[in-house]
Short mmCIF file of C-alpha atoms and ligand atoms in Angstrom, two decimals:
data_model
loop_
_atom_site.label_atom_id
_atom_site.label_comp_id
_atom_site.label_asym_id
_atom_site.label_seq_id
_atom_site.Cartn_x
_atom_site.Cartn_y
_atom_site.Cartn_z
CA MET A 914 18.57 -0.03 5.20
CA GLN A 915 15.86 -2.46 6.14
CA LEU A 916 12.29 -2.36 4.96
CA ILE A 917 9.35 -4.55 5.96
CA VAL A 918 6.57 -4.71 3.37
CA ILE A 919 3.24 -5.74 4.86
CA GLY A 920 0.83 -6.96 2.16
CA GLY A 921 3.82 -7.88 -0.02
CA SER A 922 1.75 -10.47 -1.91
CA GLY A 923 -0.71 -7.84 -3.16
CA LEU A 924 -0.94 -5.68 -6.29
CA LEU A 925 1.10 -2.79 -4.87
CA GLY A 926 3.06 -4.65 -2.17
CA SER A 927 4.69 -6.98 -4.72
CA ALA A 928 5.88 -3.93 -6.72
CA VAL A 929 7.26 -2.30 -3.56
CA VAL A 930 9.24 -5.46 -2.74
CA GLU A 931 10.71 -5.46 -6.28
CA ALA A 932 11.52 -1.73 -6.23
CA ALA A 933 13.18 -1.85 -2.80
CA GLU A 934 15.28 -4.90 -3.68
CA ARG A 935 16.34 -3.20 -6.92
CA ARG A 936 17.48 -0.23 -4.84
CA GLY A 937 19.58 -2.48 -2.62
CA TRP A 938 17.41 -2.46 0.50
CA GLU A 939 17.19 -5.50 2.72
CA VAL A 940 13.52 -6.43 2.30
CA LEU A 941 11.30 -8.57 4.51
CA ALA A 942 7.84 -9.43 3.20
CA PRO A 943 5.99 -11.43 5.86
CA THR A 944 2.98 -13.49 4.87
CA ARG A 945 -0.31 -12.86 6.66
CA ASP A 946 0.43 -15.93 8.85
CA GLU A 947 3.76 -14.40 9.87
CA LEU A 948 2.39 -10.92 10.51
CA ASP A 949 -1.34 -10.33 10.84
CA VAL A 950 -1.84 -6.56 11.07
CA THR A 951 -5.15 -7.00 12.89
CA ASP A 952 -3.35 -8.73 15.78
CA GLU A 953 -1.09 -6.53 17.95
CA THR A 954 0.79 -9.52 19.38
CA SER A 955 1.54 -10.81 15.90
CA ILE A 956 2.94 -7.37 14.99
CA SER A 957 5.13 -7.03 18.09
CA ASN A 958 6.39 -10.62 17.71
CA TYR A 959 7.55 -9.86 14.17
CA VAL A 960 8.97 -6.35 14.15
CA PRO A 961 12.54 -6.01 15.44
CA GLY A 962 12.81 -3.84 18.53
CA ALA A 963 16.21 -2.24 18.22
CA SER A 964 17.27 -1.63 14.66
CA GLN A 965 16.24 1.29 12.47
CA TYR A 966 13.92 0.34 9.62
CA TRP A 967 10.88 1.27 7.57
CA ILE A 968 7.53 -0.49 7.46
CA VAL A 969 5.52 -0.04 4.25
CA ASN A 970 1.94 -1.04 4.93
CA CYS A 971 0.19 -2.22 1.77
CA ALA A 972 -2.18 -4.56 3.64
CA ALA A 973 -5.79 -3.51 3.30
CA TYR A 974 -9.37 -4.55 2.77
CA THR A 975 -9.64 -3.44 -0.85
CA ALA A 976 -12.97 -4.94 -1.99
CA VAL A 977 -14.75 -1.58 -2.26
CA ASP A 978 -18.25 -2.93 -2.96
CA LYS A 979 -18.07 -5.90 -0.58
CA ALA A 980 -17.03 -3.55 2.23
CA GLU A 981 -20.56 -2.06 2.18
CA THR A 982 -21.90 -5.29 3.72
CA ASP A 983 -18.71 -6.38 5.51
CA ARG A 984 -18.21 -3.25 7.60
CA ASP A 985 -16.55 -4.83 10.65
CA ALA A 986 -13.87 -6.62 8.63
CA ALA A 987 -13.15 -3.50 6.55
CA PHE A 988 -12.86 -1.28 9.63
CA LEU A 989 -10.66 -3.74 11.51
CA LEU A 990 -8.13 -4.04 8.68
CA ASN A 991 -8.30 -0.50 7.26
CA GLY A 992 -9.34 1.58 10.26
CA VAL A 993 -7.96 -0.10 13.39
CA ALA A 994 -4.84 -2.04 12.29
CA PRO A 995 -2.89 1.10 11.18
CA GLY A 996 -3.16 2.30 14.80
CA PHE A 997 -1.63 -0.99 15.98
CA LEU A 998 1.24 -0.46 13.55
CA GLY A 999 1.70 3.11 14.75
CA ARG A 1000 1.96 1.94 18.35
CA ALA A 1001 4.48 -0.78 17.41
CA ALA A 1002 6.56 1.77 15.48
CA ARG A 1003 6.56 4.21 18.40
CA GLU A 1004 7.76 1.49 20.72
CA SER A 1005 10.64 0.57 18.38
CA ARG A 1006 12.75 2.64 15.97
CA ALA A 1007 10.60 2.12 12.91
CA ARG A 1008 8.91 4.64 10.66
CA ILE A 1009 5.84 3.77 8.65
CA ILE A 1010 4.74 4.52 5.12
CA HIS A 1011 1.05 3.66 4.98
CA MET A 1012 -1.01 3.50 1.79
CA SER A 1013 -4.34 5.27 1.57
CA THR A 1014 -6.79 6.32 -1.09
CA ASP A 1015 -8.51 9.02 -3.14
CA PHE A 1016 -11.81 7.51 -1.94
CA VAL A 1017 -11.53 9.59 1.26
CA PHE A 1018 -13.02 12.40 -0.88
CA ASP A 1019 -16.62 12.82 -2.07
CA GLY A 1020 -15.59 13.98 -5.53
CA LYS A 1021 -17.59 17.21 -5.47
CA ALA A 1022 -14.54 19.46 -6.01
CA SER A 1023 -13.96 20.69 -9.53
CA GLY A 1024 -10.15 20.65 -9.41
CA ARG A 1025 -7.41 18.39 -8.06
CA TYR A 1026 -7.49 17.41 -4.39
CA ARG A 1027 -4.71 18.61 -2.09
CA GLU A 1028 -3.72 16.74 1.09
CA TYR A 1029 -5.46 19.28 3.33
CA ASP A 1030 -8.80 19.36 1.46
CA SER A 1031 -11.87 18.31 3.43
CA THR A 1032 -12.57 14.62 3.36
CA ASN A 1033 -16.04 13.11 3.09
CA PRO A 1034 -15.94 9.46 2.02
CA LEU A 1035 -18.96 8.12 0.13
CA GLY A 1036 -18.63 4.49 1.25
CA VAL A 1037 -17.38 2.10 3.93
CA TYR A 1038 -14.03 1.50 2.21
CA GLY A 1039 -13.21 5.23 2.12
CA GLU A 1040 -14.53 5.77 5.65
CA SER A 1041 -12.43 2.91 7.00
CA LYS A 1042 -9.29 4.10 5.17
CA LEU A 1043 -9.76 7.62 6.55
CA GLN A 1044 -10.09 6.21 10.06
CA GLY A 1045 -6.83 4.28 9.47
CA GLU A 1046 -4.95 7.42 8.40
CA ARG A 1047 -6.07 9.17 11.59
CA ALA A 1048 -5.38 6.19 13.86
CA LEU A 1049 -1.84 5.88 12.51
CA LEU A 1050 -0.96 9.58 12.70
CA LEU A 1051 -2.41 9.80 16.20
CA GLU A 1052 -0.14 6.98 17.41
CA ALA A 1053 2.97 7.93 15.41
CA CYS A 1054 2.83 11.43 13.92
CA GLU A 1055 6.14 11.01 12.07
CA SER A 1056 4.47 8.35 9.87
CA ILE A 1057 3.85 9.00 6.18
CA VAL A 1058 0.43 8.43 4.67
CA VAL A 1059 0.54 8.08 0.88
CA ARG A 1060 -2.78 8.70 -0.84
CA THR A 1061 -2.89 7.05 -4.23
CA ALA A 1062 -5.54 5.97 -6.72
CA TRP A 1063 -6.79 3.68 -9.47
CA LEU A 1064 -3.85 1.24 -9.28
CA PHE A 1065 -2.82 -1.08 -12.06
CA GLY A 1066 0.17 -3.41 -12.25
CA ALA A 1067 1.28 -6.92 -13.06
CA GLY A 1068 1.30 -8.09 -9.42
CA GLY A 1069 -2.44 -8.80 -9.23
CA ASP A 1070 -5.77 -8.28 -10.87
CA CYS A 1071 -6.73 -4.72 -11.72
CA PHE A 1072 -9.16 -2.82 -13.93
CA PRO A 1073 -6.98 -2.51 -17.09
CA ARG A 1074 -6.10 -6.19 -16.95
CA LYS A 1075 -9.78 -7.20 -16.58
CA ILE A 1076 -10.69 -4.98 -19.54
CA ILE A 1077 -7.90 -6.43 -21.70
CA ARG A 1078 -9.03 -9.96 -20.75
CA SER A 1079 -12.66 -9.19 -21.64
CA ALA A 1080 -11.56 -7.57 -24.92
CA LEU A 1081 -9.53 -10.65 -25.84
CA GLN A 1082 -12.63 -12.76 -25.12
CA ARG A 1083 -14.60 -10.44 -27.44
CA LYS A 1084 -17.10 -9.62 -24.70
CA PRO A 1085 -19.14 -6.42 -25.22
CA LEU A 1086 -17.51 -3.67 -23.19
CA ARG A 1087 -19.39 -0.87 -21.40
CA VAL A 1088 -17.34 1.39 -19.14
CA VAL A 1089 -18.23 4.36 -16.96
CA SER A 1090 -17.25 7.70 -18.50
CA ASP A 1091 -18.39 10.17 -15.83
CA GLN A 1092 -15.87 9.41 -13.07
CA THR A 1093 -12.45 11.05 -13.35
CA GLY A 1094 -9.36 10.04 -11.40
CA SER A 1095 -5.61 9.49 -11.42
CA PRO A 1096 -4.67 6.08 -12.89
CA THR A 1097 -1.40 4.93 -11.32
CA TYR A 1098 1.08 2.20 -12.27
CA THR A 1099 2.27 0.22 -9.26
CA SER A 1100 5.86 0.11 -10.62
CA ASP A 1101 6.03 3.93 -10.75
CA LEU A 1102 4.37 4.31 -7.35
CA ALA A 1103 6.59 1.66 -5.75
CA ALA A 1104 9.74 3.43 -7.00
CA ALA A 1105 8.38 6.69 -5.52
CA VAL A 1106 7.63 5.01 -2.18
CA VAL A 1107 11.18 3.68 -1.96
CA GLN A 1108 12.56 7.14 -2.83
CA LEU A 1109 10.42 8.56 -0.05
CA ALA A 1110 11.91 6.08 2.41
CA ASP A 1111 15.41 7.02 1.22
CA LEU A 1112 14.63 10.69 1.76
CA GLY A 1113 12.79 10.32 5.08
CA PRO A 1114 10.69 13.50 4.92
CA ASP A 1115 8.50 14.89 7.71
CA GLY A 1116 5.48 12.86 8.65
CA GLY A 1117 2.04 13.59 7.21
CA ILE A 1118 -0.03 12.96 4.13
CA TYR A 1119 1.45 12.93 0.59
CA ASN A 1120 -0.49 12.37 -2.65
CA ILE A 1121 1.40 10.19 -5.15
CA VAL A 1122 -0.16 9.29 -8.51
CA ASN A 1123 0.87 9.24 -12.16
CA SER A 1124 0.51 12.56 -14.00
CA GLY A 1125 -2.59 13.46 -15.97
CA LYS A 1126 -6.17 12.38 -15.38
CA ALA A 1127 -8.65 10.03 -16.98
CA THR A 1128 -12.13 8.58 -16.85
CA TRP A 1129 -12.51 4.80 -16.47
CA HIS A 1130 -13.59 4.79 -20.12
CA LYS A 1131 -10.40 6.58 -21.24
CA LEU A 1132 -8.30 4.21 -19.15
CA ALA A 1133 -10.07 1.20 -20.67
CA THR A 1134 -9.62 2.52 -24.22
CA ALA A 1135 -5.92 3.24 -23.66
CA SER A 1136 -5.41 -0.20 -22.08
CA VAL A 1137 -6.85 -2.20 -24.97
CA ALA A 1138 -4.98 -0.02 -27.49
CA ALA A 1139 -1.71 -0.59 -25.61
CA ALA A 1140 -2.41 -4.34 -25.72
CA GLY A 1141 -2.86 -4.07 -29.50
CA ILE A 1142 -6.58 -4.93 -29.50
CA ASP A 1143 -8.97 -3.12 -31.83
CA VAL A 1144 -12.30 -3.03 -30.01
CA GLU A 1145 -15.13 -0.56 -29.35
CA ILE A 1146 -15.86 0.34 -25.72
CA GLU A 1147 -19.25 1.87 -25.04
CA PRO A 1148 -19.18 4.82 -22.62
CA VAL A 1149 -21.91 4.64 -19.95
CA SER A 1150 -22.94 6.79 -16.99
CA SER A 1151 -22.55 5.77 -13.34
CA GLU A 1152 -26.36 5.54 -13.18
CA GLU A 1153 -26.34 2.96 -15.97
CA PHE A 1154 -23.68 0.94 -14.13
CA PRO A 1155 -24.83 0.78 -10.48
CA THR A 1156 -22.42 -0.57 -7.85
CA ALA A 1157 -22.91 -1.27 -4.13
CA ALA A 1158 -20.50 1.53 -3.17
CA THR A 1159 -20.82 5.02 -4.64
CA ARG A 1160 -17.56 6.28 -6.18
CA PRO A 1161 -16.46 9.94 -6.28
CA LYS A 1162 -17.12 11.64 -9.64
CA ASN A 1163 -13.78 13.46 -9.43
CA SER A 1164 -10.88 12.21 -7.33
CA VAL A 1165 -7.88 13.57 -9.22
CA LEU A 1166 -5.00 14.12 -6.77
CA ASP A 1167 -2.56 17.04 -6.76
CA THR A 1168 1.04 15.92 -6.16
CA SER A 1169 2.74 19.30 -5.58
CA LYS A 1170 3.53 18.47 -1.94
CA TYR A 1171 5.40 15.34 -3.05
CA GLN A 1172 7.21 17.34 -5.75
CA SER A 1173 8.13 20.03 -3.21
CA LEU A 1174 10.45 17.42 -1.66
CA GLY A 1175 12.58 17.76 -4.80
CA LEU A 1176 11.18 14.57 -6.32
CA SER A 1177 10.13 14.38 -9.99
CA PRO A 1178 6.46 13.98 -10.85
CA LEU A 1179 5.51 10.45 -11.88
CA PRO A 1180 5.19 9.91 -15.67
CA GLU A 1181 1.90 10.50 -17.54
CA TRP A 1182 -0.59 7.68 -16.98
CA THR A 1183 -0.83 7.12 -20.77
CA ASP A 1184 2.89 6.34 -20.86
CA ALA A 1185 2.47 4.13 -17.78
CA VAL A 1186 -0.33 2.13 -19.45
CA ARG A 1187 1.94 1.45 -22.44
CA ARG A 1188 4.75 0.24 -20.15
CA PHE A 1189 2.24 -1.87 -18.21
CA ALA A 1190 1.02 -3.59 -21.40
CA GLU A 1191 4.66 -4.21 -22.33
CA GLU A 1192 5.26 -5.76 -18.90
CA LEU A 1193 2.23 -8.05 -19.36
CA ARG A 1194 3.53 -9.04 -22.80
CA THR A 1195 7.06 -9.73 -21.50
CA LYS A 1196 5.71 -11.83 -18.62
CA ASN A 1197 3.25 -13.68 -20.88
CA LEU A 1198 0.34 -12.32 -18.89
CA LEU A 1199 -1.74 -11.07 -21.84
CA GLU A 1200 -4.01 -14.04 -21.38
CA VAL A 1201 -7.56 -14.74 -22.55
N1 NAP B 109 -6.04 -1.08 -5.76
C1 NAP B 109 -6.30 0.21 -5.92
O1 NAP B 109 -6.79 0.64 -6.97
C2 NAP B 109 -5.99 1.18 -4.82
C3 NAP B 109 -6.33 2.54 -5.00
C4 NAP B 109 -6.02 3.45 -3.98
C5 NAP B 109 -5.38 3.03 -2.83
N2 NAP B 109 -5.08 1.71 -2.67
C6 NAP B 109 -4.43 1.30 -1.43
O2 NAP B 109 -3.18 0.72 -1.76
C7 NAP B 109 -2.87 -0.31 -0.83
C8 NAP B 109 -2.56 -1.59 -1.57
O3 NAP B 109 -3.71 -2.00 -2.29
P1 NAP B 109 -3.67 -3.29 -3.24
O4 NAP B 109 -4.72 -3.09 -4.27
O5 NAP B 109 -2.27 -3.58 -3.63
O6 NAP B 109 -4.18 -4.41 -2.23
P2 NAP B 109 -4.38 -5.99 -2.50
O7 NAP B 109 -3.84 -6.38 -3.82
O8 NAP B 109 -5.83 -6.27 -2.21
O9 NAP B 109 -3.47 -6.65 -1.38
C9 NAP B 109 -3.82 -6.61 -0.05
C10 NAP B 109 -2.73 -7.26 0.74
O10 NAP B 109 -3.09 -7.21 2.12
C11 NAP B 109 -2.75 -8.45 2.70
N3 NAP B 109 -3.53 -8.66 3.90
C12 NAP B 109 -4.88 -8.77 4.00
N4 NAP B 109 -5.24 -8.94 5.28
C13 NAP B 109 -4.10 -8.93 6.01
C14 NAP B 109 -3.80 -9.06 7.40
N5 NAP B 109 -4.78 -9.22 8.31
N6 NAP B 109 -2.52 -8.99 7.80
C15 NAP B 109 -1.52 -8.83 6.89
N7 NAP B 109 -1.73 -8.72 5.57
C16 NAP B 109 -3.01 -8.75 5.13
C17 NAP B 109 -3.07 -9.46 1.59
O11 NAP B 109 -2.43 -10.68 1.87
P3 NAP B 109 -3.01 -12.11 1.40
O12 NAP B 109 -2.20 -12.46 0.20
O13 NAP B 109 -2.76 -12.99 2.56
O14 NAP B 109 -4.47 -11.94 1.11
C18 NAP B 109 -2.48 -8.73 0.38
O15 NAP B 109 -1.09 -8.95 0.32
C19 NAP B 109 -4.07 -0.40 0.10
O16 NAP B 109 -3.83 0.38 1.25
C20 NAP B 109 -5.20 0.23 -0.69
O17 NAP B 109 -6.19 0.78 0.16
C21 NAP B 109 -5.36 0.78 -3.63
#
C-alpha cells in the first residue's frame, strides 16, 4: 500500500511517516517545494494518476494567534487547499485522510463533542479549518476528516515541550486552568491514522484523541513531572492570559465513532505524556 504524507516535516506528519513505515507501507513525504497544497498544478504534477493510494494531509496553517491577522494565508492553506486535494483525489484513485481540529467548536457544551455537534469556531484558525473540512468532503465525500486536539510529540515544538524547557530554565510558570481539552500524543494518533487507512472505513468525520481530559495547567504539571522536574506552576484564568485568538473553554472530543469501527481507544493522555517524556529523554531532546 502506498501513502503520501503532505506536511511530513511537521509535528504530526513526521509521526505519521514513522508509523506508516513501521507498518510496512511505502511512504512518500514530499517537501513543500515538491508539493505545494495551495497550488493545484503542483498537486496534480505530484500525485500518481493510476495506482491506488492514500494521501494523509497534515499540512496546515497552525499559528492560531497569528491567523487572526493573517486571514488570507490561513484560509488559503486550511480552507481552500483541502478542496484542491479532494478534486485531485476524485480524478485519480486516491483517498484522503485530512487532519482537522477541536477548534471548530465554541466550547460552550458541557460534555464531550461528537462529530455531528454544531460547530461555531471562535477564531480564524477554527473557521478556516472548518471551511477546509467542508471543501474536501464536497469534492470527495469518501474522504476521512480526523478531528484531533492539543497535539504533543517529538517531531516539533509543542506546549509540553515549551513548558519543560521553561521549567529547566527556572522561569516562573503561569498556565491557564480554565480551558479543558483532549491532549494527544502524535505517536498514538499517527498509529491510529495508519490503522484507519488499513481499514478504509466510510468517509466522514472521526474524532481521534487520547483518552481522558485535562486543562492546560494539568497538562503542564504532568509534563514537568514526567520530565523529572520539581517546579510550581501557577494556575491562571484565560482573562489573566489574553491571546489574540479566543480558545474554546471546553473542547473535549468523544471518540465513540472511531471505536465503533472496532478500533481500541487511544491510551490515557497521562500515560502518553510519560511516554513522550521518555521519548525526549531517549532522543536527548530534554534540552534547556
Ligand atoms: N498542533 C496541534 O495542537 C493541533 C491540534 C489540532 C489539530 N491539528 C491539526 O493537525 C494537523 C497537523 O498539525 P501540526 O501541528 O503537525 O502542523 P505543523 O507542525 O505546523 O506542520 C505543518 C506542515 O505543513 C507544511 N506546509 C505548510 N504549508 C504548506 C504548503 N503550502 N504545501 C505543503 N505543505 C505545507 C509544513 O511544511 P514546512 O516544513 O515546509 O513548513 C509542515 O510540514 C493540522 O491539520 C492541524 O490543523 C493540530
